[in-house]
Structures are given as structure tokens and as C-alpha cells.
PDB file of C-alpha atoms in Angstrom:
ATOM      1  CA  MET A   1     144.504 258.255-140.123  1.00 69.00           C
ATOM      2  CA  THR A   2     143.050 257.350-143.495  1.00 86.00           C
ATOM      3  CA  LEU A   3     139.568 255.914-143.913  1.00 90.00           C
ATOM      4  CA  PRO A   4     140.679 252.462-145.219  1.00 90.00           C
ATOM      5  CA  PHE A   5     142.973 252.023-142.234  1.00 92.00           C
ATOM      6  CA  VAL A   6     140.196 252.908-139.784  1.00 93.00           C
ATOM      7  CA  ILE A   7     137.756 250.491-141.438  1.00 94.00           C
ATOM      8  CA  ILE A   8     140.251 247.595-141.466  1.00 94.00           C
ATOM      9  CA  ALA A   9     141.403 248.353-137.910  1.00 94.00           C
ATOM     10  CA  VAL A  10     137.854 248.396-136.531  1.00 95.00           C
ATOM     11  CA  LEU A  11     137.002 245.177-138.414  1.00 95.00           C
ATOM     12  CA  THR A  12     140.115 243.429-137.075  1.00 95.00           C
ATOM     13  CA  ILE A  13     139.622 244.507-133.468  1.00 95.00           C
ATOM     14  CA  VAL A  14     135.897 243.673-133.430  1.00 96.00           C
ATOM     15  CA  ALA A  15     136.583 240.249-134.946  1.00 95.00           C
ATOM     16  CA  ALA A  16     139.359 239.581-132.416  1.00 94.00           C
ATOM     17  CA  VAL A  17     137.141 240.579-129.487  1.00 94.00           C
ATOM     18  CA  ALA A  18     134.348 238.383-130.870  1.00 94.00           C
ATOM     19  CA  ALA A  19     136.780 235.468-131.247  1.00 92.00           C
ATOM     20  CA  MET A  20     137.762 235.790-127.615  1.00 91.00           C
ATOM     21  CA  SER A  21     134.282 236.289-126.154  1.00 90.00           C
ATOM     22  CA  LEU A  22     131.702 234.245-128.105  1.00 89.00           C
ATOM     23  CA  ARG A  23     130.253 231.143-126.465  1.00 86.00           C
ATOM     24  CA  ASN A  24     130.160 228.797-129.445  1.00 88.00           C
ATOM     25  CA  LEU A  25     133.684 227.657-130.353  1.00 89.00           C
ATOM     26  CA  VAL A  26     132.951 227.296-134.071  1.00 90.00           C
ATOM     27  CA  HIS A  27     131.796 230.929-134.145  1.00 91.00           C
ATOM     28  CA  CYS A  28     135.046 231.864-132.375  1.00 92.00           C
ATOM     29  CA  ALA A  29     137.063 230.085-135.065  1.00 92.00           C
ATOM     30  CA  LEU A  30     135.153 231.918-137.824  1.00 93.00           C
ATOM     31  CA  ALA A  31     135.651 235.267-136.065  1.00 94.00           C
ATOM     32  CA  VAL A  32     139.384 234.648-135.771  1.00 94.00           C
ATOM     33  CA  VAL A  33     139.493 233.982-139.531  1.00 94.00           C
ATOM     34  CA  VAL A  34     138.025 237.469-140.080  1.00 95.00           C
ATOM     35  CA  ALA A  35     140.622 238.997-137.741  1.00 95.00           C
ATOM     36  CA  LEU A  36     143.490 237.248-139.544  1.00 94.00           C
ATOM     37  CA  ALA A  37     142.136 238.326-142.946  1.00 95.00           C
ATOM     38  CA  GLY A  38     141.975 241.901-141.623  1.00 95.00           C
ATOM     39  CA  LEU A  39     145.645 241.651-140.669  1.00 95.00           C
ATOM     40  CA  ALA A  40     146.427 240.412-144.187  1.00 95.00           C
ATOM     41  CA  MET A  41     144.665 243.501-145.556  1.00 94.00           C
ATOM     42  CA  LEU A  42     146.804 245.689-143.294  1.00 93.00           C
ATOM     43  CA  TYR A  43     149.950 244.020-144.669  1.00 93.00           C
ATOM     44  CA  LEU A  44     148.761 244.745-148.180  1.00 92.00           C
ATOM     45  CA  GLN A  45     148.112 248.349-147.188  1.00 90.00           C
ATOM     46  CA  LEU A  46     151.671 248.564-145.842  1.00 89.00           C
ATOM     47  CA  ASN A  47     153.096 247.466-149.228  1.00 88.00           C
ATOM     48  CA  ALA A  48     154.094 244.017-147.988  1.00 89.00           C
ATOM     49  CA  GLN A  49     152.175 242.033-150.589  1.00 90.00           C
ATOM     50  CA  PHE A  50     154.120 238.800-150.236  1.00 91.00           C
ATOM     51  CA  VAL A  51     153.565 238.672-146.472  1.00 92.00           C
ATOM     52  CA  GLY A  52     149.893 239.505-146.927  1.00 93.00           C
ATOM     53  CA  PHE A  53     149.317 236.591-149.266  1.00 93.00           C
ATOM     54  CA  ALA A  54     151.461 234.280-147.108  1.00 92.00           C
ATOM     55  CA  GLN A  55     149.258 235.289-144.172  1.00 92.00           C
ATOM     56  CA  ILE A  56     146.106 234.354-146.113  1.00 94.00           C
ATOM     57  CA  LEU A  57     147.651 231.084-147.288  1.00 93.00           C
ATOM     58  CA  VAL A  58     149.019 229.967-143.915  1.00 92.00           C
ATOM     59  CA  TYR A  59     146.563 231.419-141.390  1.00 91.00           C
ATOM     60  CA  VAL A  60     143.247 231.741-143.192  1.00 91.00           C
ATOM     61  CA  GLY A  61     143.951 228.574-145.185  1.00 89.00           C
ATOM     62  CA  ALA A  62     145.795 226.134-142.962  1.00 90.00           C
ATOM     63  CA  VAL A  63     145.718 227.209-139.310  1.00 91.00           C
ATOM     64  CA  ALA A  64     141.992 228.026-139.366  1.00 91.00           C
ATOM     65  CA  ILE A  65     141.185 224.592-140.798  1.00 91.00           C
ATOM     66  CA  LEU A  66     143.391 222.971-138.142  1.00 90.00           C
ATOM     67  CA  VAL A  67     141.581 224.917-135.412  1.00 91.00           C
ATOM     68  CA  VAL A  68     138.151 223.908-136.725  1.00 91.00           C
ATOM     69  CA  PHE A  69     139.322 220.271-136.890  1.00 89.00           C
ATOM     70  CA  ALA A  70     140.571 220.439-133.305  1.00 89.00           C
ATOM     71  CA  ILE A  71     137.298 222.003-132.106  1.00 90.00           C
ATOM     72  CA  LEU A  72     135.161 219.368-133.809  1.00 90.00           C
ATOM     73  CA  LEU A  73     137.402 216.455-132.767  1.00 87.00           C
ATOM     74  CA  THR A  74     137.184 217.563-129.140  1.00 85.00           C
ATOM     75  CA  ARG A  75     133.410 218.034-129.372  1.00 77.00           C
ATOM     76  CA  GLY A  76     133.633 221.753-128.726  1.00 67.00           C
ATOM     77  CA  GLY A  77     130.940 222.391-131.337  1.00 61.00           C
ATOM     78  CA  GLU A  78     128.049 222.507-128.896  1.00 68.00           C
ATOM     79  CA  ALA A  79     127.893 225.561-126.652  1.00 63.00           C
ATOM     80  CA  PRO A  80     128.849 224.776-123.047  1.00 66.00           C
ATOM     81  CA  GLU A  81     126.240 225.083-120.324  1.00 68.00           C
ATOM     82  CA  LYS A  82     128.717 226.460-117.793  1.00 73.00           C
ATOM     83  CA  SER A  83     130.576 229.774-118.069  1.00 76.00           C
ATOM     84  CA  VAL A  84     133.190 229.865-120.828  1.00 75.00           C
ATOM     85  CA  PHE A  85     135.505 232.033-118.739  1.00 82.00           C
ATOM     86  CA  SER A  86     137.785 230.619-116.073  1.00 79.00           C
ATOM     87  CA  ALA A  87     137.377 231.347-112.366  1.00 79.00           C
ATOM     88  CA  SER A  88     140.188 233.914-112.370  1.00 82.00           C
ATOM     89  CA  TRP A  89     138.892 235.858-115.364  1.00 85.00           C
ATOM     90  CA  LEU A  90     138.927 239.196-113.555  1.00 90.00           C
ATOM     91  CA  THR A  91     142.672 238.951-112.863  1.00 91.00           C
ATOM     92  CA  GLY A  92     143.365 237.962-116.474  1.00 90.00           C
ATOM     93  CA  LEU A  93     141.352 240.887-117.799  1.00 92.00           C
ATOM     94  CA  ALA A  94     143.114 243.287-115.427  1.00 94.00           C
ATOM     95  CA  VAL A  95     146.523 242.025-116.569  1.00 94.00           C
ATOM     96  CA  ALA A  96     145.552 242.465-120.237  1.00 94.00           C
ATOM     97  CA  VAL A  97     144.231 245.991-119.661  1.00 95.00           C
ATOM     98  CA  ALA A  98     147.410 246.897-117.742  1.00 96.00           C
ATOM     99  CA  VAL A  99     149.594 245.557-120.564  1.00 95.00           C
ATOM    100  CA  PHE A 100     147.638 247.577-123.120  1.00 94.00           C
ATOM    101  CA  GLY A 101     147.888 250.683-120.948  1.00 95.00           C
ATOM    102  CA  VAL A 102     151.665 250.420-120.650  1.00 95.00           C
ATOM    103  CA  LEU A 103     152.111 249.720-124.374  1.00 93.00           C
ATOM    104  CA  ALA A 104     149.809 252.558-125.443  1.00 92.00           C
ATOM    105  CA  TRP A 105     151.484 255.004-123.040  1.00 93.00           C
ATOM    106  CA  THR A 106     154.932 254.093-124.416  1.00 92.00           C
ATOM    107  CA  ILE A 107     153.756 254.424-128.035  1.00 90.00           C
ATOM    108  CA  VAL A 108     152.122 257.810-127.476  1.00 89.00           C
ATOM    109  CA  LYS A 109     155.174 259.132-125.610  1.00 89.00           C
ATOM    110  CA  SER A 110     157.660 257.867-128.200  1.00 84.00           C
ATOM    111  CA  ALA A 111     159.111 260.350-130.700  1.00 80.00           C
ATOM    112  CA  ALA A 112     159.462 257.739-133.452  1.00 76.00           C
ATOM    113  CA  SER A 113     155.720 257.049-133.533  1.00 72.00           C
ATOM    114  CA  GLN A 114     154.918 260.271-135.432  1.00 74.00           C
ATOM    115  CA  ARG A 115     156.967 259.153-138.438  1.00 75.00           C
ATOM    116  CA  GLU A 116     155.586 259.258-141.935  1.00 73.00           C
ATOM    117  CA  PRO A 117     156.198 256.220-144.167  1.00 70.00           C
ATOM    118  CA  THR A 118     159.297 256.072-146.331  1.00 68.00           C
ATOM    119  CA  GLN A 119     158.598 256.749-149.978  1.00 68.00           C
ATOM    120  CA  GLU A 120     158.520 253.760-152.322  1.00 69.00           C
ATOM    121  CA  ALA A 121     159.163 251.183-149.654  1.00 68.00           C
ATOM    122  CA  GLY A 122     158.209 247.906-151.214  1.00 74.00           C
ATOM    123  CA  ALA A 123     159.423 244.374-151.599  1.00 78.00           C
ATOM    124  CA  THR A 124     159.015 242.456-154.809  1.00 84.00           C
ATOM    125  CA  VAL A 125     158.919 238.669-154.771  1.00 87.00           C
ATOM    126  CA  LYS A 126     162.225 238.680-156.668  1.00 89.00           C
ATOM    127  CA  GLN A 127     163.918 240.725-153.938  1.00 88.00           C
ATOM    128  CA  ILE A 128     162.540 238.443-151.246  1.00 90.00           C
ATOM    129  CA  GLY A 129     163.600 235.336-153.153  1.00 91.00           C
ATOM    130  CA  ASP A 130     167.101 236.726-153.657  1.00 90.00           C
ATOM    131  CA  ALA A 131     167.419 237.553-149.973  1.00 89.00           C
ATOM    132  CA  LEU A 132     166.085 234.130-148.922  1.00 90.00           C
ATOM    133  CA  MET A 133     168.600 232.345-151.135  1.00 92.00           C
ATOM    134  CA  THR A 134     171.629 234.443-150.170  1.00 92.00           C
ATOM    135  CA  ARG A 135     171.653 236.292-146.876  1.00 90.00           C
ATOM    136  CA  PHE A 136     168.883 234.319-145.139  1.00 92.00           C
ATOM    137  CA  VAL A 137     169.613 230.854-146.507  1.00 94.00           C
ATOM    138  CA  LEU A 138     170.592 229.363-143.139  1.00 94.00           C
ATOM    139  CA  PRO A 139     167.364 230.469-141.383  1.00 93.00           C
ATOM    140  CA  LEU A 140     165.440 229.112-144.378  1.00 93.00           C
ATOM    141  CA  GLU A 141     167.046 225.677-143.984  1.00 95.00           C
ATOM    142  CA  VAL A 142     166.455 225.757-140.227  1.00 95.00           C
ATOM    143  CA  ILE A 143     162.770 226.601-140.682  1.00 94.00           C
ATOM    144  CA  GLY A 144     162.460 223.743-143.166  1.00 94.00           C
ATOM    145  CA  LEU A 145     163.913 221.354-140.598  1.00 95.00           C
ATOM    146  CA  LEU A 146     161.632 222.794-137.899  1.00 94.00           C
ATOM    147  CA  LEU A 147     158.521 222.343-140.033  1.00 93.00           C
ATOM    148  CA  THR A 148     159.466 218.730-140.823  1.00 94.00           C
ATOM    149  CA  ALA A 149     160.081 218.017-137.144  1.00 94.00           C
ATOM    150  CA  ALA A 150     156.792 219.688-136.183  1.00 93.00           C
ATOM    151  CA  LEU A 151     154.895 217.687-138.804  1.00 91.00           C
ATOM    152  CA  ILE A 152     156.295 214.364-137.569  1.00 93.00           C
ATOM    153  CA  GLY A 153     155.912 215.420-133.934  1.00 92.00           C
ATOM    154  CA  ALA A 154     152.278 216.450-134.381  1.00 90.00           C
ATOM    155  CA  VAL A 155     151.426 213.124-136.032  1.00 90.00           C
ATOM    156  CA  ILE A 156     153.177 211.124-133.308  1.00 90.00           C
ATOM    157  CA  ILE A 157     151.540 213.099-130.473  1.00 87.00           C
ATOM    158  CA  ALA A 158     148.047 212.853-131.943  1.00 83.00           C
ATOM    159  CA  MET A 159     148.420 209.175-132.949  1.00 83.00           C
ATOM    160  CA  LYS A 160     146.285 206.696-131.056  1.00 75.00           C
ATOM    161  CA  GLU A 161     148.252 204.902-128.369  1.00 70.00           C
ATOM    162  CA  GLU A 162     148.803 201.206-129.010  1.00 66.00           C
ATOM    163  CA  LYS A 163     147.151 198.846-126.578  1.00 60.00           C
ATOM    164  CA  LYS A 164     149.831 196.718-124.922  1.00 54.00           C
TER     165      LYS A 164
ATOM    166  CA  MET B   1     148.739 258.996-144.372  1.00 60.00           C
ATOM    167  CA  THR B   2     148.502 256.969-141.191  1.00 77.00           C
ATOM    168  CA  THR B   3     151.466 257.446-138.895  1.00 83.00           C
ATOM    169  CA  LEU B   4     153.425 254.662-137.251  1.00 87.00           C
ATOM    170  CA  ALA B   5     151.533 255.252-133.999  1.00 88.00           C
ATOM    171  CA  GLY B   6     148.251 254.107-135.569  1.00 90.00           C
ATOM    172  CA  TYR B   7     149.663 250.725-136.513  1.00 91.00           C
ATOM    173  CA  LEU B   8     151.481 250.330-133.198  1.00 92.00           C
ATOM    174  CA  LEU B   9     148.332 251.142-131.208  1.00 93.00           C
ATOM    175  CA  LEU B  10     146.285 248.684-133.274  1.00 94.00           C
ATOM    176  CA  SER B  11     148.951 246.050-132.695  1.00 95.00           C
ATOM    177  CA  ALA B  12     148.993 246.748-128.935  1.00 95.00           C
ATOM    178  CA  MET B  13     145.200 246.468-128.861  1.00 94.00           C
ATOM    179  CA  LEU B  14     145.287 243.121-130.705  1.00 95.00           C
ATOM    180  CA  PHE B  15     147.976 241.872-128.335  1.00 95.00           C
ATOM    181  CA  ALA B  16     145.876 242.881-125.316  1.00 95.00           C
ATOM    182  CA  VAL B  17     142.778 241.161-126.743  1.00 95.00           C
ATOM    183  CA  GLY B  18     144.762 237.987-127.407  1.00 95.00           C
ATOM    184  CA  LEU B  19     146.306 238.109-123.939  1.00 95.00           C
ATOM    185  CA  ALA B  20     142.888 238.619-122.328  1.00 94.00           C
ATOM    186  CA  GLY B  21     141.543 235.626-124.256  1.00 92.00           C
ATOM    187  CA  ALA B  22     144.497 233.415-123.380  1.00 92.00           C
ATOM    188  CA  LEU B  23     144.214 234.335-119.696  1.00 92.00           C
ATOM    189  CA  THR B  24     140.441 234.163-119.255  1.00 92.00           C
ATOM    190  CA  ARG B  25     139.069 231.420-121.504  1.00 89.00           C
ATOM    191  CA  ARG B  26     138.486 227.877-120.256  1.00 86.00           C
ATOM    192  CA  ASN B  27     138.852 226.009-123.520  1.00 88.00           C
ATOM    193  CA  ALA B  28     142.395 225.006-124.501  1.00 89.00           C
ATOM    194  CA  VAL B  29     141.734 225.601-128.233  1.00 90.00           C
ATOM    195  CA  LEU B  30     140.668 229.184-127.502  1.00 91.00           C
ATOM    196  CA  ILE B  31     143.822 229.750-125.441  1.00 92.00           C
ATOM    197  CA  LEU B  32     145.864 228.646-128.449  1.00 92.00           C
ATOM    198  CA  ILE B  33     143.899 231.053-130.683  1.00 93.00           C
ATOM    199  CA  GLY B  34     144.672 233.848-128.223  1.00 93.00           C
ATOM    200  CA  ILE B  35     148.373 233.052-128.474  1.00 94.00           C
ATOM    201  CA  GLU B  36     148.109 233.100-132.283  1.00 93.00           C
ATOM    202  CA  LEU B  37     146.513 236.551-132.095  1.00 94.00           C
ATOM    203  CA  MET B  38     149.394 237.783-129.929  1.00 94.00           C
ATOM    204  CA  LEU B  39     151.926 236.405-132.442  1.00 94.00           C
ATOM    205  CA  ASN B  40     150.069 238.178-135.239  1.00 94.00           C
ATOM    206  CA  ALA B  41     150.126 241.453-133.330  1.00 95.00           C
ATOM    207  CA  ALA B  42     153.923 241.145-133.135  1.00 94.00           C
ATOM    208  CA  ASN B  43     154.045 240.449-136.887  1.00 95.00           C
ATOM    209  CA  LEU B  44     152.080 243.627-137.571  1.00 94.00           C
ATOM    210  CA  ASN B  45     154.662 245.539-135.523  1.00 93.00           C
ATOM    211  CA  PHE B  46     157.493 244.098-137.613  1.00 93.00           C
ATOM    212  CA  ILE B  47     155.821 245.049-140.887  1.00 92.00           C
ATOM    213  CA  ALA B  48     154.932 248.543-139.651  1.00 91.00           C
ATOM    214  CA  PHE B  49     158.490 249.193-138.455  1.00 90.00           C
ATOM    215  CA  TRP B  50     159.834 247.885-141.769  1.00 90.00           C
ATOM    216  CA  ARG B  51     157.532 250.184-143.753  1.00 88.00           C
ATOM    217  CA  PHE B  52     158.459 253.222-141.680  1.00 87.00           C
ATOM    218  CA  SER B  53     162.182 252.471-141.445  1.00 84.00           C
ATOM    219  CA  GLU B  54     164.971 254.421-143.102  1.00 82.00           C
ATOM    220  CA  HIS B  55     166.279 251.415-145.028  1.00 81.00           C
ATOM    221  CA  PRO B  56     163.333 249.312-146.199  1.00 81.00           C
ATOM    222  CA  GLU B  57     165.481 247.710-148.905  1.00 81.00           C
ATOM    223  CA  ALA B  58     167.219 245.607-146.226  1.00 82.00           C
ATOM    224  CA  LEU B  59     163.970 243.555-145.963  1.00 87.00           C
ATOM    225  CA  THR B  60     164.647 242.604-142.322  1.00 88.00           C
ATOM    226  CA  GLY B  61     161.054 243.129-141.173  1.00 89.00           C
ATOM    227  CA  ILE B  62     159.637 241.091-144.062  1.00 91.00           C
ATOM    228  CA  MET B  63     162.059 238.225-143.433  1.00 92.00           C
ATOM    229  CA  PHE B  64     161.314 238.199-139.716  1.00 93.00           C
ATOM    230  CA  VAL B  65     157.572 237.962-140.398  1.00 94.00           C
ATOM    231  CA  ILE B  66     157.996 235.185-142.990  1.00 93.00           C
ATOM    232  CA  PHE B  67     159.963 233.087-140.511  1.00 94.00           C
ATOM    233  CA  SER B  68     157.584 234.001-137.700  1.00 94.00           C
ATOM    234  CA  ILE B  69     154.612 232.768-139.772  1.00 93.00           C
ATOM    235  CA  GLY B  70     156.495 229.493-140.356  1.00 92.00           C
ATOM    236  CA  VAL B  71     157.217 229.011-136.658  1.00 93.00           C
ATOM    237  CA  ALA B  72     153.618 229.905-135.762  1.00 92.00           C
ATOM    238  CA  ALA B  73     152.317 227.277-138.203  1.00 91.00           C
ATOM    239  CA  ALA B  74     154.534 224.643-136.567  1.00 92.00           C
ATOM    240  CA  GLU B  75     153.398 225.797-133.141  1.00 92.00           C
ATOM    241  CA  ALA B  76     149.720 225.580-134.095  1.00 91.00           C
ATOM    242  CA  ALA B  77     150.125 222.053-135.481  1.00 91.00           C
ATOM    243  CA  VAL B  78     151.930 220.726-132.395  1.00 92.00           C
ATOM    244  CA  GLY B  79     149.666 222.638-129.991  1.00 91.00           C
ATOM    245  CA  LEU B  80     146.460 221.289-131.510  1.00 91.00           C
ATOM    246  CA  ALA B  81     147.920 217.755-131.585  1.00 91.00           C
ATOM    247  CA  LEU B  82     148.687 218.128-127.863  1.00 90.00           C
ATOM    248  CA  ILE B  83     145.136 219.319-127.179  1.00 90.00           C
ATOM    249  CA  ILE B  84     143.719 216.305-129.039  1.00 89.00           C
ATOM    250  CA  ALA B  85     146.025 213.943-127.095  1.00 88.00           C
ATOM    251  CA  ILE B  86     144.976 215.548-123.785  1.00 87.00           C
ATOM    252  CA  TYR B  87     141.317 215.366-124.768  1.00 88.00           C
ATOM    253  CA  ARG B  88     141.680 211.648-125.450  1.00 85.00           C
ATOM    254  CA  HIS B  89     143.059 211.173-121.955  1.00 83.00           C
ATOM    255  CA  TYR B  90     140.916 213.535-119.847  1.00 81.00           C
ATOM    256  CA  LYS B  91     137.787 213.687-122.070  1.00 81.00           C
ATOM    257  CA  THR B  92     137.781 217.461-121.638  1.00 80.00           C
ATOM    258  CA  THR B  93     139.459 220.536-123.125  1.00 80.00           C
ATOM    259  CA  ASN B  94     138.701 222.649-120.065  1.00 82.00           C
ATOM    260  CA  VAL B  95     142.046 223.781-118.673  1.00 81.00           C
ATOM    261  CA  ASP B  96     140.578 224.255-115.180  1.00 79.00           C
ATOM    262  CA  GLU B  97     140.082 220.480-114.977  1.00 79.00           C
ATOM    263  CA  MET B  98     143.535 219.546-116.271  1.00 79.00           C
ATOM    264  CA  ASN B  99     145.318 219.758-112.955  1.00 79.00           C
ATOM    265  CA  SER B 100     147.704 216.813-112.885  1.00 78.00           C
ATOM    266  CA  LEU B 101     150.639 215.961-115.098  1.00 74.00           C
ATOM    267  CA  LYS B 102     150.444 212.258-114.330  1.00 67.00           C
ATOM    268  CA  GLY B 103     147.017 211.008-115.284  1.00 56.00           C
TER     269      GLY B 103
END
């Protein structure tokens, strides 16, 4: 464990927990931005620069703004007077803790988890561009179609219904 | 150097936090954020496995994460549009009160 990893990991986890437990929804949205930025830092630390900057562009830039818009449009800005957790929160928490327990147990038991990183593993933008235009060109086209469909679908769903 | 286990444990922790949020919160927007956190935990796994793999030049982990980020962006847009449409109908984003499909 290196010190930068520990700092980023603690920051990410604390921000994620804050995002899931704060009362005010706008504070939750800001906390989730910190968690996503922490993940982007981890990607940079793992030599995946392109993914790190894509993460900042898409999540910190676009998704966070969308979330804040949705919170404000649904008047979630003011803190609720009732409990923010659902009636069955204890079951949900137990399920989450059980899932983490199983995952952590598997990771600790696994032989592959003690691996050291491969030397000089890195991906330049040129390599990624080459791969996207040759081997992964079909998935690229499909994702383009999906994003167009999602854009149109989101507008149609959120559009005001016409009065008949 | 941090071993693979450190990244995997962090990712498992993030996944558990996101799952706990998605299962326990009342507000639909927060449930969507929890799902986004879980997706991001999976992305971290992909990148970590790519970095620690024997053949990082194949770029499979990177590609998977790039496409996963694209799908997650589409999912967030449609999900938030759905929440806004439901809010317009029910005047609430509390999922405990959304209990009928036919309004």
C-alpha cells in the first residue's frame, strides 16, 4: 500500500458514504462528485490516463449536472422532515454488508490478488484510437446508436404531455 | 507498490456502499446515484485487472471501461428523465409512495 493510494481510497470511500447518508440531496450530489473524482484519480494512478479524463468529463461534468438538475426539478433541495431511509433499511444494510463480506473473503483468499503490476503497462491515446477504429469499431458504432436513442428517449420521456 | 488486492477491496467497498444506498434510500435520485456508484466500482475492477494483467497491450480493460462509461451516461439520462416524468405524475420522488404502475 502506498501513501497516495491510501489517501485517495479513504477520500473516495468517505465521499461515497457521505453521498449515501446525508439528508440534504444537494449535499449528496456534491459528495458523489468527490467520490467520482477520487475514482478518476485512481485511474490516473493505474496508468489509464484516457479513462481518467473521460471519467472526469462524463461523470464529474455531465452526469453530476444532470443529477443536480433532477434534484432541483423535483424539489429535493430542501431537507425532508421525515426519515430519508426506507422502512426496510435494516434488511438493505444487511444485504450490502453480506455482499461486501463475500467479496472481501474471495479477494483475500484468491492467489491472483497478491500480484504486482506489470511493468510499463500504459495506453496512449493513439493506441486507444487505433483499437477503437479497427478491432472495436462495431461496438463503437453500437454505442453511438445507443447514445442517440437514449438522447431522444430521454427527451420524449421528460417532455410535457399534451393536453387532449 | 499497491497489490491488486488493494484495488479490488476498495472496489468491493464502493460496490457495497452503492448497494446499501440503493437499497435503503427513499429518494429515487439517490437510488440512481447508488447504482452509478456500483457501476463505477465495476469500472475500477476492469482497470485494475487490466493494469495487473499479463498482456496490457491488448487494451481490453480500457475498452470495456470506455464503453461502460458510455452506457452509464445513457442510463443516467434516461433514468433521470423517468424520475422527472414520475415526479410530474405523483408529485413525489419517494419510492415508498410509488406503489402502482397505473396511476
